[in-house]
Tab-separated table of C-alpha atoms and ligand atoms in Angstrom:
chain	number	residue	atom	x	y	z
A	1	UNK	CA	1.591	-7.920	16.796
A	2	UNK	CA	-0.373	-4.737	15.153
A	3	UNK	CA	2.262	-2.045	14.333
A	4	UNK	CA	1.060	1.677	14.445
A	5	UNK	CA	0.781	2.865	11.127
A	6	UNK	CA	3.006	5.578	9.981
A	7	UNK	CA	0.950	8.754	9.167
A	8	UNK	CA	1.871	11.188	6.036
A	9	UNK	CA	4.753	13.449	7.068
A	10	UNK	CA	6.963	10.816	7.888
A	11	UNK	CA	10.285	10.754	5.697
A	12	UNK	CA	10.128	7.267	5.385
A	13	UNK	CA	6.797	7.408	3.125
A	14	UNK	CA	8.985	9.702	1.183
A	15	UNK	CA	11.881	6.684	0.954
A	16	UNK	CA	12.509	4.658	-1.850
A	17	UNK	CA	13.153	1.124	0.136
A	18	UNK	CA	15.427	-1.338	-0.253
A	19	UNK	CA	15.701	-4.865	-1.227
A	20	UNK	CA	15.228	-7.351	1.444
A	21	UNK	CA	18.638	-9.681	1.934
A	22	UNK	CA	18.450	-13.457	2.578
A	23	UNK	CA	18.884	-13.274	5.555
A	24	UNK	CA	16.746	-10.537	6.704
A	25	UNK	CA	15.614	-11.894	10.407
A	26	UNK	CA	12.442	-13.133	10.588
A	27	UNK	CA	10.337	-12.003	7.822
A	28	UNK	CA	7.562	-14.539	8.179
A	29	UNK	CA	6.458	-12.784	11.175
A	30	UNK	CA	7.066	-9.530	9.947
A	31	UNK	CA	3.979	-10.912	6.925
A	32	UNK	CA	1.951	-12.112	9.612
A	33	UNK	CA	2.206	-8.819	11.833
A	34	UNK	CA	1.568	-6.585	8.243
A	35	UNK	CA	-1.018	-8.836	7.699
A	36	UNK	CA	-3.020	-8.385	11.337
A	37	UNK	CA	-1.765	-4.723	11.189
A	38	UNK	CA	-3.870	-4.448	8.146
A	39	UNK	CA	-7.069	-6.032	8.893
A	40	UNK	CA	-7.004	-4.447	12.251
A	41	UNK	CA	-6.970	-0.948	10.261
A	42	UNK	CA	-9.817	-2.303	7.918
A	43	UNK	CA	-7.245	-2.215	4.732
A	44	UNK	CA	-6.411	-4.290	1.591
A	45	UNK	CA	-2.626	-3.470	1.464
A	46	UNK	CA	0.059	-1.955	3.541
A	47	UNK	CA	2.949	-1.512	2.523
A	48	UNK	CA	6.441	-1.921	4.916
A	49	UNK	CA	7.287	1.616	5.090
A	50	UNK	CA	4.236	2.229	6.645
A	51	UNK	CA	5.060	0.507	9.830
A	52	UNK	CA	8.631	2.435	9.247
A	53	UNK	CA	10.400	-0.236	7.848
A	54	UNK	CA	11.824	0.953	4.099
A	55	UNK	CA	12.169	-1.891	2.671
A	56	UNK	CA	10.749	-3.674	-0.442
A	57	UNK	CA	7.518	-5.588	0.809
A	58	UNK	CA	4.297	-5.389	0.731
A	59	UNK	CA	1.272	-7.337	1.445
A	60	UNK	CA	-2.872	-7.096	-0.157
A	61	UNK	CA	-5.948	-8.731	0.544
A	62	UNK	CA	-8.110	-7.321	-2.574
A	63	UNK	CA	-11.398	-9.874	-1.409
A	64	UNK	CA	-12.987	-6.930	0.175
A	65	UNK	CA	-13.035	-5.125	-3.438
A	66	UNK	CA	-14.785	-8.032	-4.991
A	67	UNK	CA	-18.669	-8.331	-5.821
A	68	UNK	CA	-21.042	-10.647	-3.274
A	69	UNK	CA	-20.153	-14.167	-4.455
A	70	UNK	CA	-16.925	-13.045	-6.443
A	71	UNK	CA	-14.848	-12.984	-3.168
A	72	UNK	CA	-12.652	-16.103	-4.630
A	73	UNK	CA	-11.413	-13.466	-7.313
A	74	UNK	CA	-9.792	-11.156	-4.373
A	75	UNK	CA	-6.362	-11.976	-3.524
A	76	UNK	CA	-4.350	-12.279	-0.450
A	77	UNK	CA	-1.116	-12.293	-0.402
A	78	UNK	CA	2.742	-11.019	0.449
A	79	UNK	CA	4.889	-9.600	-2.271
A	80	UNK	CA	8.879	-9.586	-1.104
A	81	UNK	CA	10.953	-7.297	-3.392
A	82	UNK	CA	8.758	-6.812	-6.210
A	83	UNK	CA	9.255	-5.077	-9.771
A	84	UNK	CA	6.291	-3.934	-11.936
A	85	UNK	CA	7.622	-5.141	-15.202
A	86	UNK	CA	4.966	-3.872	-17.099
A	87	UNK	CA	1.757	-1.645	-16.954
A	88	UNK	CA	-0.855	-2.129	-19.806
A	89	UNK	CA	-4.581	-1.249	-20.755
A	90	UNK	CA	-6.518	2.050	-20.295
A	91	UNK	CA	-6.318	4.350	-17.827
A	92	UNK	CA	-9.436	3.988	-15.000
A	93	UNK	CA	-10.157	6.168	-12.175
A	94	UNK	CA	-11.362	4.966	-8.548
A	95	UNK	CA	-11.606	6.776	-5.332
A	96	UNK	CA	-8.154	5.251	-3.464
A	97	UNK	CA	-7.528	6.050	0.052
A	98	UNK	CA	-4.533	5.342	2.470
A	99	UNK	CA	-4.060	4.271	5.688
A	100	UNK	CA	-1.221	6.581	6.136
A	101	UNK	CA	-3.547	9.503	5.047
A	102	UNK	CA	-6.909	9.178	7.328
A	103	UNK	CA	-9.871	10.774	5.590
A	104	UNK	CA	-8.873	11.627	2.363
A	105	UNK	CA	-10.267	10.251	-0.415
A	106	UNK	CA	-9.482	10.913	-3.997
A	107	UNK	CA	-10.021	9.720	-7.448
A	108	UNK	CA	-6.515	7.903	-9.008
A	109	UNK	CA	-5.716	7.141	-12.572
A	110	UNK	CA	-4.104	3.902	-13.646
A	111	UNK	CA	-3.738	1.716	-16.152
A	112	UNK	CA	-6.100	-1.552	-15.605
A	113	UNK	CA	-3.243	-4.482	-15.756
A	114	UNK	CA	0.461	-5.531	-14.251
A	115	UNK	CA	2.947	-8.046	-14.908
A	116	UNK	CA	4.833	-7.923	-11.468
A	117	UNK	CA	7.685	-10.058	-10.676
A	118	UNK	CA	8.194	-11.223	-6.943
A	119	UNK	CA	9.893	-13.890	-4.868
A	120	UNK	CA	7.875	-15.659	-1.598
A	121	UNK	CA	9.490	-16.557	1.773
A	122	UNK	CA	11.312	-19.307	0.113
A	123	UNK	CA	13.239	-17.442	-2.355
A	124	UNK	CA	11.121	-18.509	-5.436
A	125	UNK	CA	10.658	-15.929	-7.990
A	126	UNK	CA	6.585	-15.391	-9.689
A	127	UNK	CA	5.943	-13.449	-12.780
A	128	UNK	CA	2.169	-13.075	-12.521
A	129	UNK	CA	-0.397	-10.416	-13.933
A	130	UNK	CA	-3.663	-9.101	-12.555
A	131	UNK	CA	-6.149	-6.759	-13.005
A	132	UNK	CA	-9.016	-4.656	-12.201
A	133	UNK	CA	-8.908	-3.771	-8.500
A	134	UNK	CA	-6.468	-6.389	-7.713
A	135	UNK	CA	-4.164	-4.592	-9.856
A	136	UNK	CA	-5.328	-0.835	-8.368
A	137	UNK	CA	-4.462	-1.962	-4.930
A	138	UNK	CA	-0.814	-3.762	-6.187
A	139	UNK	CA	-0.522	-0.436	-8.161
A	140	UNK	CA	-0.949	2.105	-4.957
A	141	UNK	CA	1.827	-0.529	-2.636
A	142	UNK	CA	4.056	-0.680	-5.298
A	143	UNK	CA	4.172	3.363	-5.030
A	144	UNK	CA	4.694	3.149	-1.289
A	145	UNK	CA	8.197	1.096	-1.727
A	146	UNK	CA	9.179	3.954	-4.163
A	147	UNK	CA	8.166	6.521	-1.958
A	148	UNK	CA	5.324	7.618	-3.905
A	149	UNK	CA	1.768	7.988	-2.069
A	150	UNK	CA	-1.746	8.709	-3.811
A	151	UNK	CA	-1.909	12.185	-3.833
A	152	UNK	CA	0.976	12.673	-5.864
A	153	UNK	CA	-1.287	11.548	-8.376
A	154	UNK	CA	-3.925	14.353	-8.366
A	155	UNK	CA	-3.689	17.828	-10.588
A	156	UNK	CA	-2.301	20.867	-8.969
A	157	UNK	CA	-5.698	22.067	-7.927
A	158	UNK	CA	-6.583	18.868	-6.154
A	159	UNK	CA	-3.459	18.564	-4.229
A	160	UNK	CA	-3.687	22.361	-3.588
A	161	UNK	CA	-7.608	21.714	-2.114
A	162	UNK	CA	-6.337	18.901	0.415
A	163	UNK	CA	-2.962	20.607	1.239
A	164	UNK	CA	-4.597	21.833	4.596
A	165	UNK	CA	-5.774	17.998	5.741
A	166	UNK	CA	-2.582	16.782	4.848
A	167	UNK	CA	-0.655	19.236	7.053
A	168	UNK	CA	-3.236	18.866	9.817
A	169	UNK	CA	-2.399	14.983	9.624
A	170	UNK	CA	0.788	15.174	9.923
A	171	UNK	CA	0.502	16.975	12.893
A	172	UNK	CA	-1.309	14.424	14.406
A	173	UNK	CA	-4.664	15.848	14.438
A	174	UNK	CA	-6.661	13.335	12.980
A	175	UNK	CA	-9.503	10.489	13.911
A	176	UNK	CA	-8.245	6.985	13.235
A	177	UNK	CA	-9.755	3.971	14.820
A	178	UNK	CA	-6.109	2.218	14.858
A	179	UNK	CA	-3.052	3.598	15.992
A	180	UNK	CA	-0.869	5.701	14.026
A	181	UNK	CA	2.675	7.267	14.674
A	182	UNK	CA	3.613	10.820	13.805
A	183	UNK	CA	6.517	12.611	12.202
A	184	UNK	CA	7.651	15.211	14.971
A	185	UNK	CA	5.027	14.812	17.248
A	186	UNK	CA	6.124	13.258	21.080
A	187	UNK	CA	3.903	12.850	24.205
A	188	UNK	CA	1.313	12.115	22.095
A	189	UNK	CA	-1.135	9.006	21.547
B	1	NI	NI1	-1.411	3.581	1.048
């Protein structure tokens, strides 16, 4: 099932989410319908508050990213209640974008490797690190289950420059090629 995505405006972007109980009813299928929800938009993450659901999951497919032949290096995969333990390395910018945030593009600063602890369907618990893009795109989820989103990361001027996109998305008037649900906006789409 693809979800519409949640587009900027939305209070729930704004939410840090919660941790996701035991029990929580069918989460497998929740992956697998964040998963098709994300291809479907052409991404390599989306995060669960996205599809209006705060809590603390998130899913990537970095392969995209990679160099011709390197593809192995992306990874795919769903992280359920994550903690970025640690952040090292310089600082690197790269133009990030955001499904929630159609047609902006802007360059983000972060450091270049994670240690992020998670747990899988099961219940197991992974410490693992990454880097490089893999990293970038664990990096901008991660902010989505805290209620962060990229633009928050640009200088005053910057975020003063695209003020007038962000409004207009929020509205609703916007080009997507997927679906997308608006803040305040009924009888529409
Ligand atoms: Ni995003």
């Amino acid at each position: 099932m693809i979800y519409p995505i949640v587009a900027y405006g939305d209070a729930v972007l704004r939410t840090k989410a919660t941790d996701i109980p035991q029990d929580y009813p069918e989460l497998g299928k929740l992956i697998e319908d964040m998963f098709e929800t994300m291809y479907h938009a052409h991404g390599v993450g989306l995060a669960a508050p996205q599809i209006g659901k705060s809590i603390r999951l998130f899913v990537i497919d970095s392969k995209p990213f990679m160099e011709e032949g390197e593809e192995e290096k992306g990874v795919k995969k769903a992280f359920i209640n994550p903690t970025i333990l640690e952040e090292s390395g310089e600082e690197w910018g790269f133009d990030e974008g955001c499904l929630s945030i159609p047609g902006v593009r802007e360059e983000v600063w972060r450091q270049e490797r994670i240690k992020i602890k998670y747990y899988d369907l099961d219940g197991k618990e992974y410490i693992e690190e990454y880097d490089d893009l893999t990293a970038r795109v664990i990096q901008h989820e991660y902010d989505h289950i805290e209620g962060i989103l990229f633009t928050d990361h640009l200088s005053a001027l910057k975020k003063r420059l695209i003020k007038g996109k962000l409004t207009k998305i929020s509205k609703g008037d916007v080009d997507a090629d997927y679906r997308m649900k608006f803040a305040g906006v009924t009888g529409r789409r």
